[in-house]
Short mmCIF file of C-alpha atoms in Angstrom, two decimals:
data_model
loop_
_atom_site.label_atom_id
_atom_site.label_comp_id
_atom_site.label_asym_id
_atom_site.label_seq_id
_atom_site.Cartn_x
_atom_site.Cartn_y
_atom_site.Cartn_z
CA MET V 1482 -62.92 37.92 -60.70
CA ASP V 1483 -60.82 39.72 -58.11
CA LYS V 1484 -58.39 37.38 -56.35
CA LYS V 1485 -59.50 38.53 -52.94
CA ILE V 1486 -63.14 37.85 -53.74
CA LYS V 1487 -62.27 34.43 -55.10
CA SER V 1488 -60.46 33.57 -51.90
CA LEU V 1489 -63.45 34.65 -49.81
CA VAL V 1490 -65.80 32.54 -51.87
CA LEU V 1491 -63.56 29.50 -51.49
CA ASP V 1492 -63.28 29.94 -47.75
CA ASN V 1493 -67.06 30.43 -47.46
CA LEU V 1494 -67.69 27.25 -49.43
CA TYR V 1495 -65.41 25.27 -47.16
CA GLU V 1496 -66.87 26.66 -43.98
CA HIS V 1497 -70.58 26.45 -44.77
CA VAL V 1498 -70.96 23.68 -47.29
CA ILE V 1499 -68.16 21.25 -47.06
CA LYS V 1500 -67.58 21.57 -43.32
CA ARG V 1501 -71.06 22.29 -41.98
CA LYS V 1502 -73.20 20.88 -44.77
CA ALA V 1503 -75.94 23.30 -43.72
CA MET V 1504 -76.67 25.31 -46.85
CA PHE V 1505 -79.63 24.84 -49.16
CA ILE V 1506 -79.13 22.78 -52.27
CA PRO V 1507 -79.65 25.76 -54.59
CA LEU V 1508 -76.92 27.68 -52.78
CA LEU V 1509 -74.66 24.64 -52.95
CA CYS V 1510 -75.13 24.38 -56.65
CA ILE V 1511 -74.42 28.07 -57.13
CA SER V 1512 -71.30 27.84 -54.93
CA THR V 1513 -70.06 24.75 -56.67
CA PHE V 1514 -70.35 26.46 -59.93
CA GLY V 1515 -68.38 29.36 -58.58
CA LEU V 1516 -65.72 27.04 -57.16
CA VAL V 1517 -65.32 25.21 -60.42
CA GLY V 1518 -64.70 28.43 -62.06
CA PHE V 1519 -62.20 29.46 -59.39
CA VAL V 1520 -60.29 26.11 -59.56
CA ALA V 1521 -59.91 26.50 -63.20
CA ILE V 1522 -58.22 29.79 -62.53
CA ASP V 1523 -55.60 28.54 -59.70
CA LYS V 1524 -53.06 26.49 -61.57
CA GLU V 1525 -49.98 27.89 -59.83
CA ALA V 1526 -47.75 25.25 -58.13
CA PRO V 1527 -46.01 25.81 -54.77
CA THR V 1528 -42.51 27.31 -54.77
CA ILE V 1529 -39.44 25.67 -53.16
CA GLU V 1530 -36.94 28.46 -52.56
CA ALA V 1531 -34.04 26.50 -51.01
CA ASN V 1532 -31.28 25.23 -53.25
CA SER V 1533 -29.15 24.03 -50.37
CA ILE V 1534 -29.63 23.91 -46.66
CA GLU V 1535 -27.51 23.24 -43.57
CA VAL V 1536 -28.83 21.01 -40.80
CA LEU V 1537 -27.32 20.04 -37.47
CA TYR V 1538 -25.97 16.57 -36.92
CA GLY V 1539 -28.71 14.14 -35.96
CA THR V 1540 -31.58 16.31 -37.27
CA ALA V 1541 -34.56 14.69 -39.04
CA LEU V 1542 -35.71 16.56 -42.18
CA ASP V 1543 -39.07 18.29 -42.32
CA LYS V 1544 -40.81 20.69 -44.75
CA THR V 1545 -40.14 23.78 -42.69
CA MET V 1546 -36.47 23.60 -43.62
CA PHE V 1547 -36.87 24.17 -47.39
CA ASN V 1548 -38.57 27.61 -47.54
CA ILE V 1549 -41.71 26.34 -49.33
CA SER V 1550 -44.62 28.69 -50.14
CA ASP V 1551 -47.83 28.67 -52.21
CA ASN V 1552 -50.05 31.40 -53.56
CA ARG V 1553 -53.18 29.97 -51.95
CA THR V 1554 -52.31 27.09 -49.64
CA SER V 1555 -50.54 27.58 -46.30
CA LEU V 1556 -47.43 25.52 -45.52
CA ASP V 1557 -49.36 23.49 -42.97
CA ALA V 1558 -51.89 22.49 -45.68
CA LEU V 1559 -49.28 21.68 -48.30
CA ASP V 1560 -48.48 18.05 -48.91
CA VAL V 1561 -44.66 17.86 -48.90
CA ASP V 1562 -42.81 14.66 -49.74
CA ILE V 1563 -39.10 14.52 -48.83
CA ASP V 1564 -37.13 11.69 -50.36
CA ASP V 1565 -34.49 11.13 -47.66
CA SER V 1566 -33.47 7.68 -48.80
CA HIS V 1567 -29.92 8.94 -49.41
CA TYR V 1568 -29.78 11.08 -46.30
CA THR V 1569 -28.10 10.05 -43.03
CA ALA V 1570 -28.74 12.37 -40.12
CA ASP V 1571 -25.97 11.02 -37.90
CA GLN V 1572 -23.18 11.29 -40.45
CA LEU V 1573 -21.57 14.53 -41.47
CA GLY V 1574 -21.58 15.27 -45.18
CA THR V 1575 -23.64 16.65 -48.12
CA TYR V 1576 -26.63 14.74 -49.42
CA THR V 1577 -29.03 15.14 -52.39
CA VAL V 1578 -32.68 15.25 -51.37
CA ASP V 1579 -35.70 15.46 -53.71
CA VAL V 1580 -38.50 17.59 -52.28
CA THR V 1581 -42.04 17.60 -53.80
CA ALA V 1582 -44.68 20.12 -52.63
CA THR V 1583 -48.40 19.79 -53.64
CA ASP V 1584 -51.15 22.31 -52.82
CA ILE V 1585 -54.82 21.52 -52.21
CA PHE V 1586 -55.56 22.09 -55.87
CA ASN V 1587 -53.07 19.37 -56.76
CA ASN V 1588 -50.53 21.75 -58.18
CA SER V 1589 -47.07 20.34 -57.39
CA CYS V 1590 -43.40 21.21 -57.65
CA THR V 1591 -40.31 19.03 -57.28
CA LYS V 1592 -36.83 20.30 -56.52
CA THR V 1593 -33.48 18.69 -55.76
CA VAL V 1594 -31.90 20.29 -52.70
CA GLN V 1595 -28.36 19.89 -51.37
CA VAL V 1596 -28.54 19.06 -47.65
CA GLU V 1597 -25.33 19.47 -45.65
CA VAL V 1598 -25.18 17.80 -42.22
CA VAL V 1599 -22.92 19.93 -40.00
CA ASP V 1600 -21.64 19.77 -36.40
CA LYS V 1601 -21.91 23.03 -34.51
CA THR V 1602 -22.24 21.55 -31.04
CA ALA V 1603 -19.20 21.85 -28.78
CA PRO V 1604 -18.09 18.92 -26.59
CA MET V 1605 -19.36 18.65 -23.01
CA LEU V 1606 -16.96 18.66 -20.05
CA SER V 1607 -18.09 16.66 -17.05
CA VAL V 1608 -16.59 16.04 -13.63
CA ASN V 1609 -15.99 12.44 -12.68
CA ALA V 1610 -17.54 10.73 -9.66
CA ASP V 1611 -17.09 12.08 -6.11
CA ASN V 1612 -17.02 15.68 -7.33
CA GLU V 1613 -19.67 18.16 -8.34
CA GLY V 1614 -19.68 21.51 -10.07
CA TYR V 1615 -16.48 23.37 -10.69
CA VAL V 1616 -14.69 22.37 -7.48
CA ILE V 1617 -12.69 19.14 -7.77
CA ASN V 1618 -11.14 17.49 -4.72
CA VAL V 1619 -7.80 15.80 -5.34
CA GLY V 1620 -5.80 13.67 -2.92
CA VAL V 1621 -2.28 14.84 -2.20
CA ASN V 1622 0.29 12.99 -4.32
CA ASP V 1623 -2.52 11.55 -6.43
CA SER V 1624 -2.30 11.57 -10.21
CA SER V 1625 -1.63 14.94 -11.87
CA ASP V 1626 -3.42 13.73 -15.01
CA ILE V 1627 -6.44 16.00 -15.49
CA THR V 1628 -8.31 13.25 -17.32
CA GLN V 1629 -8.45 11.32 -14.03
CA TYR V 1630 -10.89 13.93 -12.76
CA LEU V 1631 -12.61 15.24 -15.94
CA SER V 1632 -14.04 13.65 -19.07
CA ALA V 1633 -15.26 15.12 -22.34
CA THR V 1634 -17.86 13.79 -24.76
CA ASP V 1635 -19.01 15.09 -28.13
CA ASN V 1636 -22.28 14.52 -29.95
CA VAL V 1637 -20.38 13.46 -33.07
CA ASP V 1638 -16.91 12.35 -31.99
CA GLY V 1639 -17.94 10.56 -28.81
CA ASP V 1640 -15.29 10.41 -26.08
CA VAL V 1641 -12.81 13.24 -26.66
CA THR V 1642 -11.26 13.16 -23.18
CA THR V 1643 -7.80 12.58 -24.64
CA PHE V 1644 -8.04 15.95 -26.43
CA ILE V 1645 -8.48 17.94 -23.21
CA GLU V 1646 -5.96 20.76 -22.85
CA THR V 1647 -5.13 22.93 -19.82
CA ASP V 1648 -3.50 26.29 -19.27
CA LYS V 1649 -1.24 24.80 -16.58
CA GLU V 1650 -0.30 21.46 -15.09
CA LEU V 1651 -2.02 20.13 -11.98
CA ASP V 1652 0.44 19.92 -9.06
CA THR V 1653 -0.70 17.37 -6.47
CA SER V 1654 2.49 17.45 -4.42
CA GLU V 1655 1.40 20.37 -2.24
CA LEU V 1656 -1.82 21.11 -0.38
CA GLY V 1657 -3.87 24.06 -1.61
CA THR V 1658 -6.17 25.38 -4.34
CA GLN V 1659 -5.36 25.69 -8.04
CA ASP V 1660 -7.54 27.28 -10.74
CA ILE V 1661 -7.03 25.53 -14.05
CA THR V 1662 -8.72 26.47 -17.31
CA VAL V 1663 -9.67 23.39 -19.32
CA SER V 1664 -10.58 23.36 -23.01
CA VAL V 1665 -11.51 20.66 -25.49
CA SER V 1666 -12.36 20.77 -29.21
CA ASP V 1667 -14.05 18.31 -31.51
CA ALA V 1668 -13.05 17.43 -35.06
CA SER V 1669 -15.26 20.22 -36.42
CA GLY V 1670 -13.45 22.83 -34.36
CA ASN V 1671 -16.21 23.39 -31.83
CA THR V 1672 -14.57 24.28 -28.50
CA THR V 1673 -15.67 24.26 -24.87
CA GLU V 1674 -13.68 26.08 -22.21
CA LYS V 1675 -14.25 26.09 -18.46
CA THR V 1676 -12.26 26.99 -15.38
CA PHE V 1677 -12.24 24.47 -12.54
CA GLU V 1678 -11.00 24.82 -8.98
CA PHE V 1679 -8.80 21.90 -7.96
CA VAL V 1680 -8.46 21.53 -4.20
CA VAL V 1681 -5.51 19.32 -3.18
CA LYS V 1682 -6.25 17.73 0.20
CA ASP V 1683 -4.71 15.09 2.41
CA THR V 1684 -7.54 12.75 3.34
CA VAL V 1685 -5.49 9.61 3.88
CA ALA V 1686 -4.73 8.63 7.47
CA PRO V 1687 -1.22 7.50 8.46
CA THR V 1688 -0.35 3.82 8.42
CA ILE V 1689 0.76 2.01 11.57
CA THR V 1690 2.64 -1.25 11.01
CA LEU V 1691 3.12 -3.55 13.99
CA THR V 1692 6.50 -5.04 13.13
CA ASP V 1693 6.22 -8.04 15.47
CA GLY V 1694 2.45 -8.49 15.33
CA SER V 1695 -0.33 -7.30 17.59
CA SER V 1696 0.92 -9.20 20.65
CA ILE V 1697 4.49 -9.29 21.91
CA ASP V 1698 6.28 -10.94 24.84
CA ILE V 1699 8.63 -8.78 26.91
CA ASP V 1700 11.19 -10.13 29.33
CA TYR V 1701 10.66 -9.40 32.99
CA GLY V 1702 12.77 -6.46 34.16
CA SER V 1703 13.91 -5.51 30.66
CA ASP V 1704 13.91 -2.04 29.16
CA PHE V 1705 10.79 -1.49 27.04
CA ASP V 1706 10.39 1.09 24.29
CA TYR V 1707 7.15 0.79 22.33
CA THR V 1708 8.72 2.51 19.31
CA ASP V 1709 10.78 -0.65 18.75
CA TYR V 1710 7.64 -2.58 17.83
CA PHE V 1711 5.90 -0.42 15.21
CA THR V 1712 6.46 2.07 12.42
CA ALA V 1713 4.19 4.97 11.44
CA SER V 1714 4.23 6.45 7.95
CA ASP V 1715 2.09 8.88 6.00
CA ASN V 1716 1.37 9.49 2.34
CA TYR V 1717 2.32 13.17 2.68
CA ASP V 1718 4.03 14.01 5.97
CA GLU V 1719 7.58 12.80 6.51
CA SER V 1720 6.80 12.34 10.18
CA VAL V 1721 3.59 11.95 12.13
CA THR V 1722 2.63 12.57 15.75
CA VAL V 1723 2.32 9.36 17.75
CA ASP V 1724 0.55 9.04 21.09
CA VAL V 1725 0.25 6.00 23.34
CA ASP V 1726 -2.42 5.83 26.01
CA SER V 1727 -0.55 3.75 28.59
CA THR V 1728 2.84 2.55 29.86
CA VAL V 1729 4.30 -0.90 30.50
CA ASN V 1730 5.83 -1.83 33.88
CA THR V 1731 8.26 -4.66 33.14
CA SER V 1732 8.78 -5.33 36.85
CA GLU V 1733 5.29 -6.85 37.00
CA GLU V 1734 4.19 -9.87 35.01
CA GLY V 1735 0.93 -9.49 33.08
CA THR V 1736 -0.62 -8.02 29.92
CA THR V 1737 -0.94 -4.33 29.07
CA THR V 1738 -2.89 -3.18 26.02
CA LEU V 1739 -1.46 -0.08 24.37
CA THR V 1740 -3.57 2.03 22.01
CA ILE V 1741 -1.26 3.71 19.51
CA THR V 1742 -2.63 6.77 17.66
CA ALA V 1743 -0.86 8.36 14.70
CA THR V 1744 -1.95 11.82 13.50
CA ASP V 1745 -0.72 13.69 10.43
CA SER V 1746 -0.65 17.45 9.84
CA SER V 1747 -4.12 17.35 8.25
CA ASN V 1748 -5.48 15.75 11.42
CA ASN V 1749 -6.09 12.40 9.76
CA GLN V 1750 -5.79 9.71 12.42
CA THR V 1751 -5.38 5.97 12.65
CA THR V 1752 -5.10 3.67 15.67
CA GLU V 1753 -3.72 0.22 16.39
CA THR V 1754 -3.67 -1.81 19.59
CA LEU V 1755 -0.57 -3.62 20.84
CA ASN V 1756 -0.79 -6.23 23.59
CA VAL V 1757 2.40 -6.32 25.66
CA VAL V 1758 2.83 -9.46 27.75
CA VAL V 1759 5.48 -9.22 30.47
CA LYS V 1760 6.83 -12.63 31.44
CA ASP V 1761 10.03 -14.25 32.63
CA ILE V 1762 11.62 -15.25 29.36
CA SER V 1763 15.35 -15.19 30.04
CA ALA V 1764 17.16 -18.19 31.41
CA PRO V 1765 19.65 -17.65 34.26
CA THR V 1766 23.23 -16.68 33.49
CA ILE V 1767 26.10 -18.96 34.52
CA LYS V 1768 29.61 -17.56 34.79
CA LEU V 1769 32.67 -19.84 34.95
CA SER V 1770 36.19 -18.77 35.84
CA LYS V 1771 37.44 -20.73 32.81
CA SER V 1772 35.93 -22.08 29.65
CA LYS V 1773 38.67 -24.67 29.18
CA LEU V 1774 41.23 -26.18 31.49
CA THR V 1775 44.37 -28.29 30.97
CA LEU V 1776 45.52 -30.65 33.68
CA THR V 1777 48.33 -33.15 34.05
CA VAL V 1778 47.69 -36.71 35.05
CA GLY V 1779 47.59 -36.89 38.83
CA ASP V 1780 46.42 -33.31 39.35
CA SER V 1781 43.52 -32.71 41.68
CA PHE V 1782 40.24 -31.33 40.19
CA THR V 1783 37.13 -29.92 41.86
CA ALA V 1784 34.42 -28.88 39.38
CA SER V 1785 32.66 -26.44 41.75
CA LYS V 1786 35.90 -24.46 42.03
CA TYR V 1787 35.36 -23.09 38.51
CA LEU V 1788 31.74 -21.95 39.04
CA LYS V 1789 31.76 -18.22 39.75
CA SER V 1790 28.03 -17.43 39.83
CA ALA V 1791 24.54 -18.16 38.54
CA THR V 1792 22.02 -15.27 38.46
CA ASP V 1793 18.52 -14.76 37.09
CA ASN V 1794 16.80 -11.56 35.95
CA LYS V 1795 13.84 -12.33 38.21
CA ASP V 1796 14.92 -14.89 40.82
CA GLY V 1797 18.34 -13.36 41.60
CA ASP V 1798 21.24 -15.48 42.87
CA LEU V 1799 20.86 -19.15 41.90
CA THR V 1800 24.48 -20.21 42.40
CA SER V 1801 23.55 -22.72 45.08
CA ASP V 1802 20.98 -24.30 42.73
CA VAL V 1803 23.47 -25.16 39.98
CA GLU V 1804 23.71 -28.84 39.18
CA ILE V 1805 27.16 -30.08 38.10
CA SER V 1806 27.70 -33.11 35.88
CA SER V 1807 31.34 -34.16 35.42
CA ASN V 1808 33.13 -37.13 33.84
CA VAL V 1809 36.66 -35.85 34.48
CA LYS V 1810 39.22 -38.51 35.45
CA THR V 1811 42.55 -36.93 36.29
CA SER V 1812 44.14 -40.36 36.54
CA THR V 1813 43.74 -40.89 32.82
CA ALA V 1814 44.86 -38.61 29.99
CA GLY V 1815 42.01 -37.51 27.76
CA THR V 1816 39.42 -34.83 26.99
CA TYR V 1817 36.50 -34.39 29.38
CA SER V 1818 33.62 -32.00 30.01
CA VAL V 1819 31.85 -30.58 33.01
CA THR V 1820 28.27 -29.34 32.55
CA TYR V 1821 26.79 -26.73 34.87
CA THR V 1822 22.97 -26.49 34.70
CA VAL V 1823 20.43 -24.30 36.51
CA SER V 1824 16.72 -23.41 36.06
CA ASP V 1825 14.68 -20.47 37.32
CA GLU V 1826 11.15 -20.64 38.77
CA ALA V 1827 9.63 -20.06 35.34
CA GLY V 1828 11.35 -23.17 34.03
CA ASN V 1829 13.93 -21.34 31.91
CA THR V 1830 17.08 -23.45 31.87
CA THR V 1831 20.66 -22.71 30.93
CA SER V 1832 23.84 -24.76 30.79
CA LYS V 1833 27.52 -24.05 30.41
CA THR V 1834 30.33 -26.47 29.74
CA LEU V 1835 33.93 -26.49 30.93
CA LYS V 1836 36.26 -28.40 28.63
CA VAL V 1837 38.96 -30.24 30.56
CA THR V 1838 42.04 -31.74 28.92
CA VAL V 1839 44.15 -34.08 31.02
CA ASN V 1840 47.64 -34.53 29.57
CA SER V 1841 50.20 -37.11 30.51
CA LYS V 1842 53.26 -35.63 32.23
CA SER V 1843 55.58 -36.42 29.39
CA THR V 1844 53.25 -34.83 26.87
CA SER V 1845 52.91 -31.68 28.93
CA ALA V 1846 56.64 -31.40 29.50
CA SER V 1847 57.55 -31.86 25.85
CA GLY V 1848 54.99 -29.26 24.88
CA VAL V 1849 56.40 -26.74 27.32
CA VAL V 1850 59.95 -27.37 26.12
CA ALA V 1851 58.93 -27.00 22.47
CA THR V 1852 57.11 -23.75 23.21
CA ALA V 1853 60.05 -22.33 25.14
CA LEU V 1854 62.57 -23.27 22.44
CA SER V 1855 60.40 -21.53 19.81
CA LYS V 1856 61.42 -18.19 21.30
CA VAL V 1857 65.20 -18.79 21.21
CA GLY V 1858 66.82 -15.90 19.34
CA ILE V 1859 63.48 -14.16 19.09
CA GLY V 1860 62.31 -13.42 22.61
CA LYS V 1861 63.79 -10.31 24.22
CA TYR V 1862 64.31 -9.38 27.85
CA ALA V 1863 62.17 -6.71 29.54
CA SER V 1864 61.46 -6.58 33.24
CA GLY V 1865 57.85 -7.36 34.18
CA CYS V 1866 56.85 -8.67 30.72
CA THR V 1867 55.18 -12.00 29.92
CA GLY V 1868 55.40 -12.14 26.13
CA PRO V 1869 54.79 -12.95 23.54
CA THR V 1870 57.93 -11.05 22.45
CA TYR V 1871 59.33 -9.46 25.65
CA PHE V 1872 59.85 -11.45 28.87
CA ASP V 1873 61.62 -11.45 32.14
CA CYS V 1874 62.90 -14.82 33.46
CA SER V 1875 59.77 -15.87 35.38
CA GLY V 1876 57.50 -14.28 32.77
CA PHE V 1877 59.10 -16.49 30.10
CA VAL V 1878 58.49 -19.62 32.20
CA TYR V 1879 54.92 -18.51 33.03
CA TRP V 1880 54.16 -17.86 29.34
CA SER V 1881 55.62 -21.18 28.13
CA PHE V 1882 53.47 -23.18 30.56
CA LYS V 1883 50.34 -21.10 29.89
CA GLN V 1884 50.54 -21.80 26.15
CA ASN V 1885 50.22 -25.46 27.04
CA GLY V 1886 47.24 -24.96 29.31
CA ILE V 1887 49.23 -25.20 32.55
CA SER V 1888 48.77 -22.51 35.16
CA ILE V 1889 51.71 -21.65 37.42
CA PRO V 1890 52.52 -18.61 39.59
CA ARG V 1891 54.06 -15.53 38.00
CA SER V 1892 57.24 -14.81 40.04
CA ALA V 1893 60.36 -17.01 40.35
CA ALA V 1894 60.01 -17.28 44.12
CA ALA V 1895 56.33 -18.26 43.85
CA GLN V 1896 57.15 -20.80 41.14
CA TYR V 1897 59.80 -22.31 43.43
CA SER V 1898 57.25 -22.60 46.24
CA ALA V 1899 54.59 -24.14 43.99
CA THR V 1900 56.77 -26.93 42.57
CA THR V 1901 58.06 -30.18 43.94
CA ARG V 1902 61.80 -30.33 44.65
CA VAL V 1903 63.89 -32.34 42.21
CA SER V 1904 67.64 -32.96 42.47
CA LYS V 1905 69.89 -31.96 39.61
CA SER V 1906 70.59 -35.59 38.80
CA ASP V 1907 66.84 -36.39 38.51
CA LEU V 1908 65.90 -33.47 36.27
CA GLN V 1909 63.59 -34.22 33.35
CA PRO V 1910 62.68 -32.05 30.36
CA GLY V 1911 60.02 -29.56 31.46
CA ASP V 1912 61.30 -29.29 35.03
CA LEU V 1913 62.22 -25.85 36.32
CA VAL V 1914 65.74 -24.91 37.36
CA PHE V 1915 66.13 -22.20 40.01
CA PHE V 1916 69.10 -20.00 40.88
CA LYS V 1917 69.90 -17.59 43.70
CA ASN V 1918 72.02 -14.56 44.24
CA THR V 1919 72.20 -13.74 40.55
CA ALA V 1920 72.77 -10.11 39.68
CA GLY V 1921 73.13 -9.31 43.36
CA HIS V 1922 69.63 -10.44 44.34
CA SER V 1923 69.05 -12.47 47.48
CA GLY V 1924 66.89 -15.58 47.65
CA ILE V 1925 65.43 -17.20 44.49
CA SER V 1926 66.33 -14.69 41.83
CA HIS V 1927 66.28 -16.56 38.51
CA VAL V 1928 64.48 -19.46 36.80
CA GLY V 1929 64.68 -21.42 33.56
CA ILE V 1930 63.27 -24.56 31.92
CA TYR V 1931 65.34 -27.76 31.74
CA ILE V 1932 65.39 -29.23 28.20
CA GLY V 1933 67.59 -32.30 28.79
CA ASN V 1934 71.26 -33.23 28.30
CA GLY V 1935 72.37 -30.80 30.97
CA GLN V 1936 70.91 -27.77 29.18
CA PHE V 1937 68.17 -25.27 29.99
CA VAL V 1938 66.42 -22.39 28.17
CA HIS V 1939 65.86 -19.06 29.85
CA CYS V 1940 65.47 -15.32 29.31
CA GLY V 1941 68.48 -14.04 31.20
CA SER V 1942 69.35 -10.48 30.19
CA SER V 1943 68.71 -7.65 27.78
CA ALA V 1944 71.98 -8.54 26.06
CA TYR V 1945 70.93 -12.05 25.05
CA GLY V 1946 67.15 -12.47 25.43
CA VAL V 1947 65.92 -16.08 25.20
CA VAL V 1948 68.91 -18.44 24.92
CA VAL V 1949 69.97 -22.02 25.73
CA ARG V 1950 72.73 -22.47 28.31
CA ASN V 1951 74.74 -25.35 29.84
CA LEU V 1952 73.62 -26.01 33.41
CA ASN V 1953 77.02 -27.47 34.39
CA THR V 1954 79.18 -24.41 33.81
CA SER V 1955 80.86 -22.92 36.85
CA TYR V 1956 78.62 -19.84 36.88
CA TRP V 1957 75.34 -21.72 37.01
CA ILE V 1958 76.72 -24.33 39.41
CA SER V 1959 77.76 -21.58 41.79
CA HIS V 1960 74.26 -20.09 41.79
CA TRP V 1961 72.26 -23.35 41.79
CA ALA V 1962 69.21 -23.27 44.10
CA GLY V 1963 67.40 -26.46 43.08
CA GLY V 1964 65.02 -28.08 40.61
CA GLY V 1965 61.23 -28.01 40.61
CA ARG V 1966 58.56 -30.14 38.95
CA VAL V 1967 55.16 -28.70 38.13
#
């Protein structure tokens, strides 16, 4: 029987008898007989052409992959059994798979096929959060590591971000646009390459730091410069533009709120407020003519004499308001103090102390003598000089007393007038000895310091400097003018 005719008979039997069950019994019998004869003829098993196949990673096996065919039965009608018990779709490698194909006439064929799981899918590059597409915004001076902005994943190898390569390095130190070609490959050699546009921007506002806090106290009448109380810095610009919306008048007490605005070259701005409180902070200033004073027992002392002034930055002259507290007793040798105190209207108070030393006469005299003798052979004569190396006669006396805290006039004549007269026979160490008509000068023209035993120390001439001389020689007797006690 012709193969084509046999096929038509089989199809007709299926359509009208098996499927529809609408034929007469005699026809069914005849057809069945014909079918039995036909089945006896089709004993050809399906054919499995594939010896080995390649499948992509993660692919489930199905019969369409093995090139199966049959002489009568279509692939859809074939019963195909794939033994994939040794097959792992998500692991690269080569596996042995038994495939059995059976047609509708129960003819079957079994074949062992080598199945190789391969990776032909390239990794995927993706842009991290805050960016979309191929344009990536980067902050100036941010990381230059590309993997901070891109990531790469592979269907087999997973995260392959660390294998990203670029055609150039990302430079975040300067503003602008950079095109960078990025590529990444997986372990199977599949490669993805894309070009991204990196836009380096400055989006960070400057920082204002209030160095003394958000509220400061400023002294009344003082100079005020707001730049002394804050710093402004930027992540990119070395300097920023700073504006302040107001000024502070320190001649008026009260609070002024300053709004400080810092702007960088990319127009990023930040603001801070600074409260400036003007108040009278400074205490008055007391000035004394001396900070320490040495007296001799019996000297007179008036504490107010040494107060020069007391002034305040806001209240002005407060000299008359100074309170003086003194425990000085000039009748008794010792160390004393005088305290000068004054307060302004704001309650700021200041004090200054004058240290007063009262020496006994003998102590003062011996100190002067010792000081004067220390310059013998050392001190030199020079007109108008008061030491510590060059002296004239009265300058030497003035210096010797000053070193012991005793103030006397500068010239010989003035020293004579300021001392009490003492006869030659009553001279004591430390008394002054005066002479006249020396070197052709009229009046009191020379002075020295009596040191006892008829001797005195003086600075007489450029030839000798400071020397000790005998008071009772004819020269000094002839020029004697008198003694003086300080």
